[in-house]
Short mmCIF file of C-alpha atoms and ligand atoms in Angstrom, two decimals:
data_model
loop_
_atom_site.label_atom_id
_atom_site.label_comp_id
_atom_site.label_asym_id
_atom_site.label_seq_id
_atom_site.Cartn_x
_atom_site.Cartn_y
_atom_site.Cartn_z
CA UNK N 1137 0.00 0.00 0.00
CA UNK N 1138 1.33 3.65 -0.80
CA UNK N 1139 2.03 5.70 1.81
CA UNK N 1140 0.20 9.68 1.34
CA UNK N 1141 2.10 12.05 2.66
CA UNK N 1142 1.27 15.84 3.00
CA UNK N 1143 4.85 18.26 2.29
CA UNK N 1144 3.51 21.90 3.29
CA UNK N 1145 5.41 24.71 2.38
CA UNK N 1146 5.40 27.91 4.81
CA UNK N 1147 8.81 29.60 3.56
CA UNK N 1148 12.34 29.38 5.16
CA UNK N 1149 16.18 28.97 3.85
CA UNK N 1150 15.14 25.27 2.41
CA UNK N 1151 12.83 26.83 -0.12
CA UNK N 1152 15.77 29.34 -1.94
CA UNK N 1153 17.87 29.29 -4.67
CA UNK N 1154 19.90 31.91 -5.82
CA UNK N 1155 19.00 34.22 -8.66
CA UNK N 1156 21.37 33.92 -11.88
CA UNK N 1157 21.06 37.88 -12.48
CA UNK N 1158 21.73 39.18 -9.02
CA UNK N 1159 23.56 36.31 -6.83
CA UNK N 1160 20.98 37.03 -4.40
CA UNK N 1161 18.47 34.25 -2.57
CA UNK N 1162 14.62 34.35 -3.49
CA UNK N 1163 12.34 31.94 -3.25
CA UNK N 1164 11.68 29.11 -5.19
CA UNK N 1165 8.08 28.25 -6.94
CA UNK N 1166 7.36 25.12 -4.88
CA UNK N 1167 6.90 22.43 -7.61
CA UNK N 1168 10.53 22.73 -8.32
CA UNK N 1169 11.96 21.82 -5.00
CA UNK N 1170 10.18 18.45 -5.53
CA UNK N 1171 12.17 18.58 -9.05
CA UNK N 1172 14.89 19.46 -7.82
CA UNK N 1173 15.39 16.25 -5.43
CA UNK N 1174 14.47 13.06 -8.13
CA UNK N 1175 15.51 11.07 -4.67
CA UNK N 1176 12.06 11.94 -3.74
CA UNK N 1177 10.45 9.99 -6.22
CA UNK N 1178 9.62 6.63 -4.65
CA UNK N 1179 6.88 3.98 -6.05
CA UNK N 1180 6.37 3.36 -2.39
CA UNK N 1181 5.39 7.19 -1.11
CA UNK N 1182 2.53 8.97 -2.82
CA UNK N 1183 4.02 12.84 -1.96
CA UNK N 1184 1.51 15.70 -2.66
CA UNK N 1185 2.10 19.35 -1.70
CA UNK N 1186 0.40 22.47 -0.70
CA UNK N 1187 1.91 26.21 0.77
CA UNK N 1188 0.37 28.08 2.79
CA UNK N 1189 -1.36 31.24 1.17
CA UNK N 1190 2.03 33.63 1.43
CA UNK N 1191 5.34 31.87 2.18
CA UNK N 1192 7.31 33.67 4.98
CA UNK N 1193 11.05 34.09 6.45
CA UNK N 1194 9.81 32.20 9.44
CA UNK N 1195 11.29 35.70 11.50
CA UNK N 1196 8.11 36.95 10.10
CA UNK N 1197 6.20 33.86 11.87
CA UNK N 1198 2.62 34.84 13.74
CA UNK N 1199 0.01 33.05 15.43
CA UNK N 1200 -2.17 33.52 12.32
CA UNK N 1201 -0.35 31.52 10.33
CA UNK N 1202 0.17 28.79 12.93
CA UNK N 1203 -3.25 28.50 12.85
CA UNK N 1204 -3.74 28.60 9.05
CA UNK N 1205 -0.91 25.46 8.88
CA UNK N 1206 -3.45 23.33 11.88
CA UNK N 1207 -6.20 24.15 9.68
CA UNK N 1208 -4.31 22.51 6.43
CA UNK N 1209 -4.00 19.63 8.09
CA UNK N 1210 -7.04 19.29 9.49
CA UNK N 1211 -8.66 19.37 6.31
CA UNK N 1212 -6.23 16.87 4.90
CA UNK N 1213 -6.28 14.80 7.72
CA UNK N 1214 -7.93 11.94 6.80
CA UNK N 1215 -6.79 11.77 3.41
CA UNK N 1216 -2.80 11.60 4.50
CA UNK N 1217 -0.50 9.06 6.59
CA UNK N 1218 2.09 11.80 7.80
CA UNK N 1219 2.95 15.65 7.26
CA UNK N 1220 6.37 16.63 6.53
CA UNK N 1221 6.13 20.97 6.66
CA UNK N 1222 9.14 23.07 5.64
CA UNK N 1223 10.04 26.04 7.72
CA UNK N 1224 12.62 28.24 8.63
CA UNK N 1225 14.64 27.24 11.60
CA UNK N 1226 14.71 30.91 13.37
CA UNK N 1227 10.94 30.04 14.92
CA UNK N 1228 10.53 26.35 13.87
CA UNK N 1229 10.63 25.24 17.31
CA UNK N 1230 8.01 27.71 18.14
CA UNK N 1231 5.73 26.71 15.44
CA UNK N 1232 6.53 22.93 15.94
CA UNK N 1233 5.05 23.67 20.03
CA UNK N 1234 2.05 25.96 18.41
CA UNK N 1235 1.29 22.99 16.41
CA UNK N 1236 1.68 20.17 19.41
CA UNK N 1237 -1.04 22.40 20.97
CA UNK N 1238 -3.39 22.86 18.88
CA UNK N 1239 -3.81 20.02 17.70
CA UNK N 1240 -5.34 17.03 20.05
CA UNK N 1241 -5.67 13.72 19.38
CA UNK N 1242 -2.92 13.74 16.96
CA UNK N 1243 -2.22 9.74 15.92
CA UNK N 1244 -0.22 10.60 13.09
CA UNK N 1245 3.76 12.02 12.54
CA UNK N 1246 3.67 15.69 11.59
CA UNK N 1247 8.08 16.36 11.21
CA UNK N 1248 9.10 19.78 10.40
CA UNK N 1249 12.18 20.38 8.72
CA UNK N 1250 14.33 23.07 7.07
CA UNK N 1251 17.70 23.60 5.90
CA UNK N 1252 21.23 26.05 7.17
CA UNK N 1253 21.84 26.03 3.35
CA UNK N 1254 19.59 26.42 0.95
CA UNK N 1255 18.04 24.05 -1.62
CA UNK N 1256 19.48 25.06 -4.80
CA UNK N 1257 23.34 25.26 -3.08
CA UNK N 1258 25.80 22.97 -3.94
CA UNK N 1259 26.38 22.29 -0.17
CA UNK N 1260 22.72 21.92 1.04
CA UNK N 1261 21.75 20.31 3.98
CA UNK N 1262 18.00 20.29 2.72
CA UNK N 1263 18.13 17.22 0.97
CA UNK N 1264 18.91 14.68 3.68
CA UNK N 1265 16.51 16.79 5.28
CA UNK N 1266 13.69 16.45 3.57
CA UNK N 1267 14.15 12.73 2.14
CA UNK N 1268 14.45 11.27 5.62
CA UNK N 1269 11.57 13.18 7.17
CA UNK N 1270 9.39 11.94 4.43
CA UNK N 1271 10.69 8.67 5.38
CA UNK N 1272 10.05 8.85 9.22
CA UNK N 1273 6.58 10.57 7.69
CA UNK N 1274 5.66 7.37 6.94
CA UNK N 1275 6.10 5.77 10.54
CA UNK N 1276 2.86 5.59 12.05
CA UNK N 1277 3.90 4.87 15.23
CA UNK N 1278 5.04 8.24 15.52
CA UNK N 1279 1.86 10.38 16.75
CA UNK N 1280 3.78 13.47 17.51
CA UNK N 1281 4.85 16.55 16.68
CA UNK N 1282 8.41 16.76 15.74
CA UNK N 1283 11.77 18.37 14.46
CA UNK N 1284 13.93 16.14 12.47
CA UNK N 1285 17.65 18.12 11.59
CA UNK N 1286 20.66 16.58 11.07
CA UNK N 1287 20.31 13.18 11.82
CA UNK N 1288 18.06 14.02 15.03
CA UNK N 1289 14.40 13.42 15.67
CA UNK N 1290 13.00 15.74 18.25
CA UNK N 1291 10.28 15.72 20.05
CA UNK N 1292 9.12 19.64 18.67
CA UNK N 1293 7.84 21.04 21.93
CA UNK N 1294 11.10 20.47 23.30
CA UNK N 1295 13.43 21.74 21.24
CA UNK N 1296 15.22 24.99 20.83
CA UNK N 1297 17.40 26.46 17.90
CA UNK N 1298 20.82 26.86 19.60
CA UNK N 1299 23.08 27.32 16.16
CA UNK N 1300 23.51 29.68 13.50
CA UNK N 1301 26.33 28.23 11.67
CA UNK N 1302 26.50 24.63 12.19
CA UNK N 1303 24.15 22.24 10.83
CA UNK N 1304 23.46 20.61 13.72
CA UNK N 1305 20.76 23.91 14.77
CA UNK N 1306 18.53 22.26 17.45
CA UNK N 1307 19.28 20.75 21.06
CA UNK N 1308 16.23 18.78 23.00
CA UNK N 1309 17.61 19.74 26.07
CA UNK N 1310 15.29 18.13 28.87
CA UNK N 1311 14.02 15.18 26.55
CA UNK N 1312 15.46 12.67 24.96
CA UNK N 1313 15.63 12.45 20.80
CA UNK N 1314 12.76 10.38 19.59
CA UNK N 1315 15.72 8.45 16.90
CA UNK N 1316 19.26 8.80 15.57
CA UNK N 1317 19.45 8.74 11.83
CA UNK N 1318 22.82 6.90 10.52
CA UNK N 1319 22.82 3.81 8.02
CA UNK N 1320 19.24 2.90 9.70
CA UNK N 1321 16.52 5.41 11.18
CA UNK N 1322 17.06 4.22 14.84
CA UNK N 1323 13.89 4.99 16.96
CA UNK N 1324 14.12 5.53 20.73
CA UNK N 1325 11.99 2.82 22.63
CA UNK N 1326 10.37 6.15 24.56
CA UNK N 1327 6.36 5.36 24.70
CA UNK N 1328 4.34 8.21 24.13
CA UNK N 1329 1.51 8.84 25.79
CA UNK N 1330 -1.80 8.19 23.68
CA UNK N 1331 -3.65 10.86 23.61
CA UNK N 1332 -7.22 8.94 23.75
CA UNK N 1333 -9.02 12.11 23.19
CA UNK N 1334 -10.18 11.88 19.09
CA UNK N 1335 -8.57 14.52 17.12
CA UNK N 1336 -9.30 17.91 17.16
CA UNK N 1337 -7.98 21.64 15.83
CA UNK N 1338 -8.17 24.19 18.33
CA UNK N 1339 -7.95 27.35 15.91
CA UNK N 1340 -7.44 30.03 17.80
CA UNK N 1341 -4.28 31.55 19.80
CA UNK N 1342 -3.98 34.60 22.34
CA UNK N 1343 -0.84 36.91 21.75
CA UNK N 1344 -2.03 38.96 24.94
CA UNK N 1345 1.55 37.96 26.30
CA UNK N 1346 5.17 39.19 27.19
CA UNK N 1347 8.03 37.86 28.23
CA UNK N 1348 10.79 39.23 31.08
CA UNK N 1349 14.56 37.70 30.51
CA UNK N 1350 16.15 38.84 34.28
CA UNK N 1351 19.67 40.54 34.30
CA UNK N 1352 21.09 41.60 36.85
CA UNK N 1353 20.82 45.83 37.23
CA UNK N 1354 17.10 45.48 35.58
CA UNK N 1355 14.72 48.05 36.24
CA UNK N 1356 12.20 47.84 38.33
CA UNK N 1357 10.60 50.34 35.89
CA UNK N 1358 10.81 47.11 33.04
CA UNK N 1359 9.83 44.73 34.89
CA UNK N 1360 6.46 46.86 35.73
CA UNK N 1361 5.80 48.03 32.37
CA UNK N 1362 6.33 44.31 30.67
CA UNK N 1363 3.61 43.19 33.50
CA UNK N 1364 1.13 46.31 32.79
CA UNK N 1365 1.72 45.61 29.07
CA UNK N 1366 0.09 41.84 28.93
CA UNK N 1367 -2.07 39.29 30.69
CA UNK N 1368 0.19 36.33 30.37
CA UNK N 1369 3.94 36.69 31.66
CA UNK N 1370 6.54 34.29 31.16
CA UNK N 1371 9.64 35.36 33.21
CA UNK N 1372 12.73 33.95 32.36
CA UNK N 1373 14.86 33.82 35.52
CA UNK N 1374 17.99 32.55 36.68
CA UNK N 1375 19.74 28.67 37.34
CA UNK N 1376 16.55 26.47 38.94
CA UNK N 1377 14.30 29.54 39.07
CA UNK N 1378 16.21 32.41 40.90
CA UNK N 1379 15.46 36.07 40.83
CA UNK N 1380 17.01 39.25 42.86
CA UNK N 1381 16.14 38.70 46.09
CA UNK N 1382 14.05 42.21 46.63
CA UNK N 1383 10.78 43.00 48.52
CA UNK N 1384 10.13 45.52 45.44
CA UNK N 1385 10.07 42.68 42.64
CA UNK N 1386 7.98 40.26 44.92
CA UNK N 1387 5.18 43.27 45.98
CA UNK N 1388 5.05 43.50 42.19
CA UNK N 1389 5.06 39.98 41.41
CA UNK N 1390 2.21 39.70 44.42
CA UNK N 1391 0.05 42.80 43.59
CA UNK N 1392 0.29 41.25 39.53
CA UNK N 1393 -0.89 37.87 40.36
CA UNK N 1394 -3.96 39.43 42.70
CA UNK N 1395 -4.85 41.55 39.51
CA UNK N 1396 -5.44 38.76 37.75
CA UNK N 1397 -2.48 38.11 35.59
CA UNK N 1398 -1.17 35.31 35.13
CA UNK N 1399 2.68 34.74 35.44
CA UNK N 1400 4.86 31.63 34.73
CA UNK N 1401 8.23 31.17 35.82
CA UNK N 1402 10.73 28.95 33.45
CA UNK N 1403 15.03 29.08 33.88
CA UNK N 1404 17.22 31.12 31.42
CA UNK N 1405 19.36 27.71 31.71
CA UNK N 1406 19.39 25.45 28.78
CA UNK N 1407 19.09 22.38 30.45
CA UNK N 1408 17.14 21.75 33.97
CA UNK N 1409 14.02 22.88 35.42
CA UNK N 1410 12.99 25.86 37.55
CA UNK N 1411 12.39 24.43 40.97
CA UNK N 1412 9.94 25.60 43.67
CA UNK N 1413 11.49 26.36 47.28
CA UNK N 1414 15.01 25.48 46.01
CA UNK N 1415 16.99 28.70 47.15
CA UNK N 1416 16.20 31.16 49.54
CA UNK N 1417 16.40 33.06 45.90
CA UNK N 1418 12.79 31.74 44.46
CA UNK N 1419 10.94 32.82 47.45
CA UNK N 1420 10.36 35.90 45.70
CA UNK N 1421 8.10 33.66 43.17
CA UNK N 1422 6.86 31.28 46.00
CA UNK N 1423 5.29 34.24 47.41
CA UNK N 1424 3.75 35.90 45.34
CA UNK N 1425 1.58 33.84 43.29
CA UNK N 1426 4.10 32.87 40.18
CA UNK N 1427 3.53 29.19 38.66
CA UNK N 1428 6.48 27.43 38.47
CA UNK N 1429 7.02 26.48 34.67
CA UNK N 1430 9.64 23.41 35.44
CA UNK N 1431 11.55 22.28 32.93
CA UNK N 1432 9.87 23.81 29.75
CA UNK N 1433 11.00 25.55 26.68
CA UNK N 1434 10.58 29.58 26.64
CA UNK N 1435 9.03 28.28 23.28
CA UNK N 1436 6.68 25.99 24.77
CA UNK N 1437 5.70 27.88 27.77
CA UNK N 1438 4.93 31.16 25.28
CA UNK N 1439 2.98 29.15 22.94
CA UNK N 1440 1.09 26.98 25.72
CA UNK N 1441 -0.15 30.00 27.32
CA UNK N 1442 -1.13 31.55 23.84
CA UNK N 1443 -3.45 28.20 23.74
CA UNK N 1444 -4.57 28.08 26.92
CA UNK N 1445 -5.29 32.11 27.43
CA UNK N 1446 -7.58 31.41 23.86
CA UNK N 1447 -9.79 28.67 25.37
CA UNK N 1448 -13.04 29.24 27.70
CA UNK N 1449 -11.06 29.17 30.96
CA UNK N 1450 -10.73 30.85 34.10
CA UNK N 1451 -7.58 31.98 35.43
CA UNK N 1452 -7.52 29.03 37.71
CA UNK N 1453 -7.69 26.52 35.22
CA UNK N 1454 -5.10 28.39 33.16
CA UNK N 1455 -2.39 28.19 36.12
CA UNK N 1456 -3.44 24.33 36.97
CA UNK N 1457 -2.68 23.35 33.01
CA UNK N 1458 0.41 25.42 32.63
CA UNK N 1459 1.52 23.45 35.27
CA UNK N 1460 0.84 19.80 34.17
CA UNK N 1461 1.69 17.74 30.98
CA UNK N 1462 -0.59 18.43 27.98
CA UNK N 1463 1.31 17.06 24.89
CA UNK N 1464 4.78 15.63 26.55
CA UNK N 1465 6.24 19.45 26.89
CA UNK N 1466 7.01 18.99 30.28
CA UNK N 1467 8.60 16.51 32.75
CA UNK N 1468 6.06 15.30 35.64
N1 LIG O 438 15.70 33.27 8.47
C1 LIG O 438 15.45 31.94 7.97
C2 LIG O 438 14.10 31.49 8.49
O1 LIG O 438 13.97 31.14 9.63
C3 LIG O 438 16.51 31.00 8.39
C4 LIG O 438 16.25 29.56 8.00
O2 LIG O 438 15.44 29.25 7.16
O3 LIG O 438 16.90 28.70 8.55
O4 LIG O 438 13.15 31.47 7.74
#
């Protein structure tokens, strides 16, 4: 039996080849990159493609078109084993966790995957790319949401872009990959958990929300304007969740969280968690009504709250999820 598989197109280095006239990169039209890799042609894999309405940088990425991409492959759904969608690495990982969220019920692989070099360069990293997440596309045992680059499967709520120059662009810091890609496509034994709920699109996102990286000698003047500015907070603090120990930040922090905003507290570290009652250092945050974000992504805890903030919740319920494990974005 031939396997479908849906390749969307939303934009990013992958998609450019440079211009005889001017040496400069512009986008291709999208029926040639499928030309331009014969590899792809496979009597096994039935490959059909769509791009979303304008193809962007992904720098130019926005909650709008997150949403148009869930609603592409809603409506394809049924008619598809797996999604492979090109992107842009600057926001991929942002737009792989948008994704995880939105949709529920997922029992399909959707892999995104760009490129450090683009398509039509003699050195491209696009083409191992895209071939071998059209081949992991085709693994239904994968029901997830996930980055494949350079040989790595990630799990996409969990990753972050950490390189500009290498080709190697994306750590999982906190999660294991999901499989190693050498001679054979080597899958990690990690169970997933089913999602048992049938699937579902969730199509709309909140951007009501700002985020606070600490330094030390910020202004009490930022960090009160940021809050005033949005509804949804995400500070990025220091080592397992540390922040100046100072009764000014925590009557802020307190007098925030009584005005109903809601304010989530992940680590400026790479790898770790933020931890509750650790140091003497996140009592500031254990005071005042903060929710401890753990070990997830800036990425994921931006785009979660964006989700969650857009349903028919109170603030309650929007603190409890933030807090527990929704699509495998964060350690229990
Ligand atoms: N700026 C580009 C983008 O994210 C870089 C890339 O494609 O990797 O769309």
């Amino acid at each position: 039996m031939k396997k479908n598989i849906l390749l969307i197109y939303t934009g990013g280095t992958i998609g450019m080849i440079k211009s005889h006239k001017s040496d400069r990169l512009l986008p291709i039209n999208f029926d040639n990159l499928i030309s331009a890799i014969p590899e792809l042609s496979n009597p096994e894999i039935n490959i059909e493609n769509q791009s979303i309405t304008n193809p962007i940088d992904s720098s130019s990425m926005s909650p709008q078109v997150w949403i148009e991409i869930a609603k592409l492959i809603k409506l394809s759904y049924n008619k598809y084993e797996g999604f492979v969608i090109l992107h842009g690495t600057d926001t991929m990982a942002y737009t792989a966790s948008a994704i995880s969220f939105l949709i529920q019920g997922l029992n399909k692989p959707i892999i995104f995957t760009g490129s450090q070099i683009p398509i039509g360069v003699r050195r491209t990293d696009a083409k191992e790319n895209l071939i071998t997440s059209i081949e992991i596309a085709c693994n239904s045992k994968i029901c997830d949401v996930c980055i494949y680059f350079e040989d790595q499967l990630y799990r996409g709520n969990r990753t972050v872009k950490v390189n500009t120059e290498h080709f190697e662009a994306f750590k999982s810091p906190n999660f294991p990959t999901l499989a190693k890609v050498g001679v054979n496509i080597k899958y990690s034994p990690i169970k997933k958990k089913v999602d048992k709920k049938s699937f579902s699109v969730h199509e709309s996102l909140s951007n009501d929300i700002a985020i606070i990286k600490l330094f030390p000698g910020i202004k009490i003047s930022t960090i009160e304007a940021i809050i005033d500015s949005a509804k949804g907070i995400i500070i990025e603090s220091y080592g397992a969740g540390n922040a100046p120990n100072s009764n000014k930040i925590e009557s802020i922090l307190r007098k925030a969280c009584k005005n109903d905003k809601i304010i989530i507290n992940v680590s400026q570290c790479l790898q770790g968690s933020a931890i509750t009652n650790k140091y003497e250092s996140s009592k500031v945050f254990n005071n005042s009504g903060v929710v401890c974000g753990k070990d997830m992504t800036t990425e994921a805890a931006v785009t979660k709250l964006m989700f969650l903030m857009s349903k028919d919740y109170n603030d309650k319920k929007i603190k409890k999820q933030m807090q527990k494990n929704l699509r495998g974005e964060i350690s229990n």
